[in-house]
Coordinates of C-alpha atoms in Angstrom, one line a residue:
X16 CA -14.5 -9.6 -33.2
X17 CA -14.7 -7.6 -30.0
X18 CA -14.2 -9.9 -27.0
X19 CA -16.7 -7.9 -25.1
X20 CA -19.4 -9.3 -27.3
X21 CA -18.7 -12.7 -25.8
X22 CA -18.5 -11.6 -22.1
X23 CA -21.0 -13.0 -19.7
X24 CA -21.7 -10.7 -16.8
X25 CA -20.8 -12.5 -13.5
X26 CA -23.6 -13.4 -11.2
X27 CA -21.3 -12.8 -8.3
X28 CA -21.7 -9.1 -8.5
X29 CA -24.5 -8.9 -6.1
X30 CA -22.5 -10.8 -3.5
X31 CA -19.5 -8.6 -3.7
X32 CA -19.3 -7.8 0.0
X33 CA -20.5 -11.2 1.3
X34 CA -17.0 -12.0 2.8
X35 CA -16.8 -8.7 4.7
X36 CA -18.0 -8.2 8.3
X37 CA -21.5 -6.8 8.4
X38 CA -21.6 -3.1 9.2
X39 CA -23.9 -2.0 12.0
X40 CA -25.9 1.2 11.7
X41 CA -25.2 2.1 15.3
X42 CA -23.1 5.3 15.6
X43 CA -21.0 6.2 18.6
X44 CA -22.6 8.8 20.9
X45 CA -19.6 11.1 20.4
X46 CA -17.4 11.3 17.4
X47 CA -13.8 10.0 17.4
X48 CA -11.1 12.6 17.9
X49 CA -9.3 12.2 14.7
X50 CA -5.9 13.4 13.5
X51 CA -3.9 13.2 10.3
X52 CA -0.1 12.8 10.0
X53 CA 0.9 13.5 6.5
X54 CA -1.3 16.2 4.9
X55 CA -0.4 15.6 1.3
X56 CA -2.9 14.7 -1.5
X57 CA -3.3 11.1 -0.4
X58 CA -3.7 11.8 3.3
X59 CA -6.3 14.4 2.3
X60 CA -8.2 11.7 0.3
X61 CA -8.3 9.4 3.3
X62 CA -9.3 12.1 5.8
X63 CA -12.0 13.2 3.4
X64 CA -13.6 9.7 3.6
X65 CA -13.3 9.8 7.4
X66 CA -15.0 13.1 7.6
X67 CA -17.8 12.1 5.2
X68 CA -18.4 9.0 7.3
X69 CA -19.7 11.3 10.0
X70 CA -18.1 9.8 13.0
X71 CA -14.9 11.9 13.3
X72 CA -14.2 15.2 15.0
X73 CA -11.2 16.6 13.3
X74 CA -8.8 17.8 16.0
X75 CA -5.4 18.0 14.3
X76 CA -3.5 18.1 11.0
X77 CA 0.3 17.5 11.1
X78 CA 2.9 17.9 8.4
X79 CA 6.5 19.0 8.1
X80 CA 5.5 21.0 5.0
X81 CA 3.5 24.0 6.0
X82 CA 2.4 24.5 2.4
X83 CA 0.7 21.1 2.3
X84 CA -0.7 21.7 5.8
X85 CA -2.3 25.0 4.7
X86 CA -3.8 23.4 1.6
X87 CA -5.2 20.5 3.5
X88 CA -6.7 22.9 6.2
X89 CA -8.4 24.9 3.4
X90 CA -10.0 21.8 2.0
X91 CA -11.5 20.7 5.3
X92 CA -12.6 24.2 6.3
X93 CA -15.2 23.7 3.5
X94 CA -16.2 20.1 4.6
X95 CA -16.5 20.4 8.4
X96 CA -17.1 23.0 11.1
X97 CA -14.3 21.5 13.1
X98 CA -11.2 23.7 13.7
X99 CA -8.2 21.4 13.7
X100 CA -5.0 22.6 15.2
X101 CA -2.0 22.5 12.9
X102 CA 1.3 20.9 13.9
X103 CA 4.7 20.1 12.4
X104 CA 5.8 17.6 15.0
X105 CA 3.6 14.5 15.4
X106 CA 4.9 13.9 18.9
X107 CA 3.7 17.2 20.1
X108 CA 0.4 16.7 18.4
X109 CA -0.2 13.3 20.0
X110 CA 0.7 14.6 23.5
X111 CA -1.5 17.7 23.3
X112 CA -4.5 16.5 21.3
X113 CA -4.8 12.9 22.5
X114 CA -6.6 11.7 19.3
X115 CA -8.5 8.4 19.4
X116 CA -7.9 7.8 15.7
X117 CA -4.8 8.7 13.8
X118 CA -4.3 8.5 10.0
X119 CA -0.6 7.9 9.0
X120 CA -0.1 9.0 5.3
X121 CA 3.5 10.1 5.4
X122 CA 6.3 8.9 3.1
X123 CA 7.1 5.3 3.7
X124 CA 10.2 5.9 5.9
X125 CA 8.1 7.6 8.5
X126 CA 5.3 5.0 8.8
X127 CA 6.7 2.9 11.6
X128 CA 7.7 5.7 13.9
X129 CA 4.4 7.6 13.5
X130 CA 2.2 4.5 13.7
X131 CA 3.9 3.1 16.8
X132 CA 3.9 6.5 18.5
X133 CA 0.2 6.9 17.9
X134 CA -0.5 3.3 19.2
X135 CA 1.5 4.0 22.3
X136 CA -0.5 7.2 22.8
X137 CA -3.7 5.1 22.9
X138 CA -5.0 5.7 19.3
X139 CA -6.3 3.4 16.7
X140 CA -4.5 3.8 13.5
X141 CA -5.2 3.8 9.8
X142 CA -1.7 3.5 8.2
X143 CA -1.0 3.6 4.5
X144 CA 0.7 0.8 2.6
X145 CA 3.4 -0.3 2.5
X146 CA 3.4 -0.4 6.3
X147 CA 7.2 0.1 6.5
X148 CA 10.4 0.8 4.8
X149 CA 12.2 -2.2 6.2
X150 CA 11.0 -5.7 7.4
X151 CA 11.9 -5.3 11.1
X152 CA 10.0 -2.0 11.3
X153 CA 6.9 -3.9 10.2
X154 CA 7.5 -6.5 12.9
X155 CA 7.8 -3.7 15.5
X156 CA 4.5 -2.3 14.3
X157 CA 2.7 -5.6 14.7
X158 CA 4.2 -6.1 18.2
X159 CA 3.1 -2.6 19.3
X160 CA -0.4 -3.3 18.0
X161 CA -0.6 -6.5 20.0
X162 CA 0.9 -5.1 23.1
X163 CA -1.4 -2.1 23.4
X164 CA -4.6 -3.8 22.0
X165 CA -5.3 -1.2 19.3
X166 CA -7.0 -1.6 16.0
X167 CA -4.7 -0.9 13.1
X168 CA -6.1 -0.9 9.5
X169 CA -3.7 -0.9 6.5
X170 CA -4.7 1.0 3.4
X171 CA -4.8 -2.0 1.1
X172 CA -8.3 -1.0 0.0
X173 CA -8.5 -3.6 -2.8
X174 CA -9.4 -6.0 0.0
X175 CA -12.8 -4.4 0.0
X176 CA -13.3 -3.4 -3.6
X177 CA -16.4 -5.2 -4.8
X178 CA -14.9 -6.7 -7.9
X179 CA -11.8 -7.9 -5.9
X180 CA -14.0 -9.5 -3.3
X181 CA -16.2 -11.3 -5.9
X182 CA -13.1 -12.2 -7.9
X183 CA -11.6 -13.9 -4.9
X184 CA -14.8 -15.8 -4.4
X185 CA -14.6 -17.0 -8.1
X186 CA -10.9 -18.1 -7.6
X187 CA -11.5 -19.8 -4.3
X188 CA -14.6 -21.7 -5.7
X189 CA -12.2 -23.6 -8.0
X190 CA -13.8 -22.3 -11.3
X191 CA -10.3 -21.4 -12.6
X192 CA -9.1 -24.9 -11.7
X193 CA -5.8 -25.6 -10.0
X194 CA -3.6 -22.5 -10.2
X195 CA 0.1 -23.2 -10.6
X196 CA 1.4 -19.7 -11.3
X197 CA 0.4 -16.0 -10.8
X198 CA 2.0 -13.0 -12.5
X199 CA 1.5 -9.5 -11.0
X200 CA 2.6 -6.6 -13.1
X201 CA 2.5 -2.8 -13.6
X202 CA 3.7 -1.3 -16.9
X203 CA 4.0 2.4 -17.6
X204 CA 5.1 4.3 -20.6
X205 CA 7.9 6.8 -20.4
X206 CA 11.3 7.8 -21.6
X207 CA 14.7 8.5 -20.1
X208 CA 13.8 11.8 -18.4
X209 CA 16.5 14.2 -17.4
X210 CA 18.4 15.2 -14.4
X211 CA 16.9 17.8 -12.1
X212 CA 19.4 19.8 -10.1
X213 CA 19.2 19.9 -6.3
X214 CA 18.0 23.1 -4.8
X215 CA 17.1 24.8 -1.5
X216 CA 13.9 23.4 -0.1
X217 CA 10.9 25.7 -0.5
X218 CA 10.0 28.0 2.3
X219 CA 7.8 26.3 4.8
X220 CA 9.3 22.8 4.4
X221 CA 11.5 21.5 7.2
X222 CA 13.7 19.3 5.0
X223 CA 15.7 17.9 7.9
X224 CA 12.5 16.8 9.6
X225 CA 11.2 15.3 6.4
X226 CA 14.3 13.1 6.0
X227 CA 14.0 12.2 9.7
X228 CA 15.4 8.8 10.4
X229 CA 16.6 8.4 6.8
X230 CA 19.9 9.8 5.4
X231 CA 19.9 13.6 5.2
X232 CA 20.2 14.2 1.4
X233 CA 20.0 17.5 -0.6
X234 CA 16.5 18.5 -1.4
X235 CA 15.3 17.9 -5.0
X236 CA 11.9 19.0 -6.2
X237 CA 11.4 15.5 -7.8
X238 CA 11.4 14.0 -4.3
X239 CA 8.7 16.2 -2.7
X240 CA 5.8 16.5 -3.2
X241 CA 4.8 13.1 -4.4
X242 CA 8.1 11.9 -5.9
X243 CA 9.6 10.1 -2.9
X244 CA 8.6 6.6 -4.0
X245 CA 11.3 6.5 -6.6
X246 CA 14.0 7.3 -4.1
X247 CA 15.3 4.3 -2.2
X248 CA 16.2 6.5 0.8
X249 CA 12.5 7.1 1.4
X250 CA 10.7 4.2 -0.2
X251 CA 11.1 1.0 -2.3
X252 CA 10.3 2.0 -5.8
X253 CA 7.4 0.6 -7.9
X254 CA 7.6 -2.8 -6.2
X255 CA 7.2 -1.2 -2.8
X256 CA 4.4 1.1 -4.0
X257 CA 2.2 -0.8 -6.5
X258 CA 3.6 -4.2 -5.7
X259 CA 2.0 -4.6 -2.3
X260 CA -1.5 -4.2 -3.8
X261 CA -1.1 -7.0 -6.3
X262 CA 1.1 -9.2 -4.2
X263 CA -1.5 -8.9 -1.5
X264 CA -4.1 -10.3 -3.9
X265 CA -2.0 -13.4 -4.3
X266 CA -1.7 -13.9 -0.5
X267 CA -5.4 -13.4 -0.1
X268 CA -6.2 -16.0 -2.7
X269 CA -3.6 -18.6 -1.6
X270 CA -4.0 -18.0 2.2
X271 CA -0.2 -18.5 2.5
X272 CA 1.7 -16.1 4.7
X273 CA 5.1 -15.9 2.9
X274 CA 7.3 -17.2 0.1
X275 CA 10.1 -19.6 0.8
X276 CA 12.6 -18.4 -1.8
X277 CA 13.0 -15.1 -3.7
X278 CA 15.1 -13.9 -6.6
X279 CA 14.9 -10.5 -8.1
X280 CA 16.8 -8.7 -10.8
X281 CA 16.4 -5.4 -12.7
X282 CA 18.0 -2.0 -13.0
X283 CA 17.9 1.3 -14.8
X284 CA 18.2 0.5 -18.5
X285 CA 16.3 3.6 -19.7
X286 CA 15.8 6.2 -17.0
X287 CA 18.4 8.9 -16.7
X288 CA 16.7 11.2 -14.3
X289 CA 17.5 12.0 -10.7
X290 CA 15.7 9.0 -9.2
X291 CA 17.5 5.8 -8.1
X292 CA 14.7 3.2 -8.0
X293 CA 14.8 0.5 -10.8
X294 CA 13.0 1.4 -13.9
X295 CA 12.4 -2.3 -14.6
X296 CA 12.4 -5.2 -12.3
X297 CA 11.4 -8.9 -12.1
X298 CA 11.0 -10.8 -8.9
X299 CA 10.2 -14.5 -8.6
X300 CA 8.8 -16.0 -5.4
X301 CA 8.5 -19.7 -4.6
X302 CA 5.4 -20.6 -2.6
X303 CA 4.0 -24.0 -1.6
X304 CA 2.4 -25.3 -4.8
X305 CA 2.8 -22.3 -7.1
X306 CA 5.1 -19.7 -8.3
X307 CA 4.5 -15.9 -8.2
X308 CA 6.2 -13.5 -10.6
X309 CA 6.3 -9.8 -10.3
X310 CA 7.4 -7.4 -13.1
X311 CA 7.3 -3.7 -13.7
X312 CA 8.5 -1.2 -16.2
X313 CA 8.4 2.6 -16.2
X314 CA 9.1 2.7 -19.9
X315 CA 7.7 1.1 -23.2
X316 CA 4.2 0.7 -21.7
X317 CA 2.5 -2.5 -22.7
X318 CA -0.2 -2.1 -25.4
X319 CA -0.6 -5.9 -25.7
X320 CA -2.0 -6.1 -22.1
X321 CA -3.2 -2.6 -21.6
X322 CA -6.3 -2.7 -19.5
X323 CA -7.2 1.1 -19.6
X324 CA -5.7 4.1 -21.4
X325 CA -2.7 4.8 -19.2
X326 CA -1.6 1.6 -17.6
X327 CA -1.3 -2.2 -17.8
X328 CA -1.8 -3.5 -14.3
X329 CA -3.1 -6.4 -12.3
X330 CA -2.5 -10.1 -11.6
X331 CA -3.0 -13.0 -13.9
X332 CA -3.8 -16.3 -12.2
X333 CA -3.1 -19.3 -14.5
X334 CA -5.3 -22.3 -13.8
X335 CA -6.1 -25.6 -15.4
X336 CA -9.6 -24.2 -16.4
X337 CA -8.4 -20.9 -17.7
X338 CA -6.7 -17.6 -17.1
X339 CA -8.1 -15.1 -14.6
X340 CA -7.1 -11.4 -14.7
X341 CA -7.7 -9.3 -11.6
X342 CA -7.5 -5.7 -12.7
X343 CA -8.3 -2.3 -11.4
X344 CA -10.4 0.1 -13.5
X345 CA -11.6 -2.8 -15.7
X346 CA -12.7 -5.1 -13.0
X347 CA -11.9 -8.8 -13.5
X348 CA -12.2 -11.2 -16.4
X349 CA -11.9 -15.0 -16.7
X350 CA -10.8 -16.5 -20.0
X351 CA -11.7 -20.2 -20.1
X352 CA -9.4 -22.8 -21.6
X353 CA -12.4 -24.4 -23.3
X354 CA -13.3 -22.2 -26.3
X355 CA -16.9 -23.3 -26.1
X356 CA -17.3 -21.6 -22.7
X357 CA -18.0 -17.9 -22.5
X358 CA -15.7 -15.3 -21.1
X359 CA -16.8 -14.2 -17.6
X360 CA -16.4 -10.6 -16.5
X361 CA -17.3 -8.2 -13.7
X362 CA -16.9 -4.5 -14.0
X363 CA -15.3 -2.5 -11.2
X364 CA -17.3 -0.5 -8.7
X365 CA -15.0 2.3 -7.6
X366 CA -15.6 5.6 -6.0
X367 CA -14.8 9.0 -7.5
X368 CA -12.7 11.1 -7.7
X369 CA -9.8 8.6 -7.3
X370 CA -11.3 5.3 -8.4
X371 CA -10.7 3.6 -5.1
X372 CA -12.7 2.1 -2.3
X373 CA -11.4 4.0 0.7
X374 CA -14.8 4.8 2.2
X375 CA -15.6 1.0 2.4
X376 CA -12.3 0.4 4.1
X377 CA -12.9 3.2 6.5
X378 CA -16.4 1.8 7.4
X379 CA -14.8 -1.5 8.1
X380 CA -12.2 0.3 10.3
X381 CA -14.8 2.0 12.4
X382 CA -16.8 -1.3 12.8
X383 CA -13.6 -3.0 14.0
X384 CA -13.0 -0.3 16.6
X385 CA -16.6 -0.7 17.9
X386 CA -16.5 -4.5 18.0
X387 CA -12.8 -4.9 18.8
X388 CA -12.6 -7.4 16.0
X389 CA -9.8 -7.5 13.4
X390 CA -10.4 -5.3 10.4
X391 CA -10.2 -6.6 6.9
X392 CA -6.6 -5.2 6.4
X393 CA -5.4 -5.6 9.9
X394 CA -1.7 -4.9 10.6
X395 CA -0.4 -8.4 10.2
X396 CA -2.2 -8.8 6.9
X397 CA -0.5 -5.6 5.7
X398 CA 2.9 -6.7 7.2
X399 CA 2.9 -10.0 5.2
X400 CA 2.1 -8.3 1.9
X401 CA 4.6 -5.6 2.6
X402 CA 7.2 -8.2 3.4
X403 CA 6.8 -9.9 0.0
X404 CA 7.6 -6.6 -1.7
X405 CA 10.5 -5.8 0.6
X406 CA 12.0 -9.3 0.2
X407 CA 12.0 -8.7 -3.6
X408 CA 13.8 -5.4 -3.1
X409 CA 16.2 -7.1 -0.7
X410 CA 17.2 -9.7 -3.3
X411 CA 17.5 -6.9 -5.9
X412 CA 19.9 -5.0 -3.7
X413 CA 22.0 -8.1 -3.0
X414 CA 22.0 -9.2 -6.6
X415 CA 21.2 -12.8 -5.7
X416 CA 18.5 -15.1 -4.4
X417 CA 17.5 -15.5 -0.7
X418 CA 15.8 -18.2 1.3
X419 CA 13.2 -16.8 3.8
X420 CA 12.2 -18.3 7.1
X421 CA 8.8 -16.6 7.5
X422 CA 8.1 -17.9 11.0
X423 CA 11.4 -16.5 12.4
X424 CA 11.5 -13.7 9.9
X425 CA 15.1 -14.2 9.1
X426 CA 17.3 -15.3 6.2
X427 CA 19.0 -18.4 7.7
X428 CA 22.8 -18.3 7.7
X429 CA 23.0 -15.2 5.6
X430 CA 24.4 -12.3 7.7
X431 CA 24.8 -10.0 4.7
X432 CA 21.1 -10.4 3.8
X433 CA 19.9 -10.1 7.4
X434 CA 21.6 -6.7 7.8
X435 CA 19.1 -5.4 5.2
X436 CA 16.1 -6.3 7.3
X437 CA 16.7 -3.0 9.1
X438 CA 18.8 0.1 8.7
X439 CA 20.6 2.6 10.8
X440 CA 18.5 5.6 11.9
X441 CA 19.9 9.1 11.9
X442 CA 20.3 11.5 14.7
X443 CA 17.7 11.6 17.5
X444 CA 15.6 8.9 15.9
X445 CA 15.7 5.4 17.5
X446 CA 14.9 2.3 15.5
X447 CA 11.7 0.8 16.9
X448 CA 12.1 -2.2 19.2
X449 CA 11.3 -5.5 17.7

């Protein structure tokens, strides 16, 4: 029998935003001078929400790829009468345009430098997740935010999605009982793929600038646009991309700041393409009172736990009263241990076209700027969640477990591991001060 026939709609739906700061209707007399660094498809999505909020004057678009820059400019020529200037170098843009708000939507290896530069130039920042490519970059971003007194919002928008908010209320109410384990996962289908030969970068793309502080590697069309997340020179694979969203849900529920011990393993059992990120990975994190497991695959899918047509994603919280699944497109569902109790479910409330809740996160960002109060996904919240993902990748790279001192942000007595908390920058680029 279809389990949906037994689902009881949650009464929490109407209170979905009760844990968020109230948003005032008062608008600023003049719009915020707003700029975008990273004009690809996702940066365009964020900026679209900013423009639609009606409190931004679009002054600049910045990207090292003139093709993306042109496409982005064309999109906003139809959405706003503003005439933003186009830049390749974010430093020049910050100096000339003096934006009050900067959106950083670059590949991960650029987040720290662009975010810190914008903060030092006096701007408030909306920075995409994960906040950094290495752990010490994230600490430098937090320190810069505190030093200059800016508001920095991280793009972990599931902190404001209505079903995530009400789901957290359900978990924190104790209705799932005592939770002893959580399992976060993302499973894709896919096969081995094939090698793609390196080539000359397309006209209009400054590939040297794209690589920036990272190692200068030959251009490959599977790296850009969109493919950078599966190259460890620029990002941290599926754990660094998807992982932060679901690991963040666990930190949100537990109110703990960091794990104490981490072990991760995985590899490339199936993929034979040009990427180098693991095609499957498991990471186990020891927290006070519970264990968190992460797992992902980019092959074989998972029809047994598939939550919508293309993906199996989310977090299972295992409690003494039942199992709670926090999902994405399918909302959340609680399966009681007692067979006489009904399944409880809440549908997702997501915005089209991307099934996200960026506009709510942007509204919270604006409110924080006006009130000088921390936003829902303030920089240190994003740093902690990013760190959990990066610690998993660090253990994977070492091939062994690590012990984490979250207060000092070091791996005690382990010089080999501590070296991976940062990396050498290339050329003119200087590693941010911690």
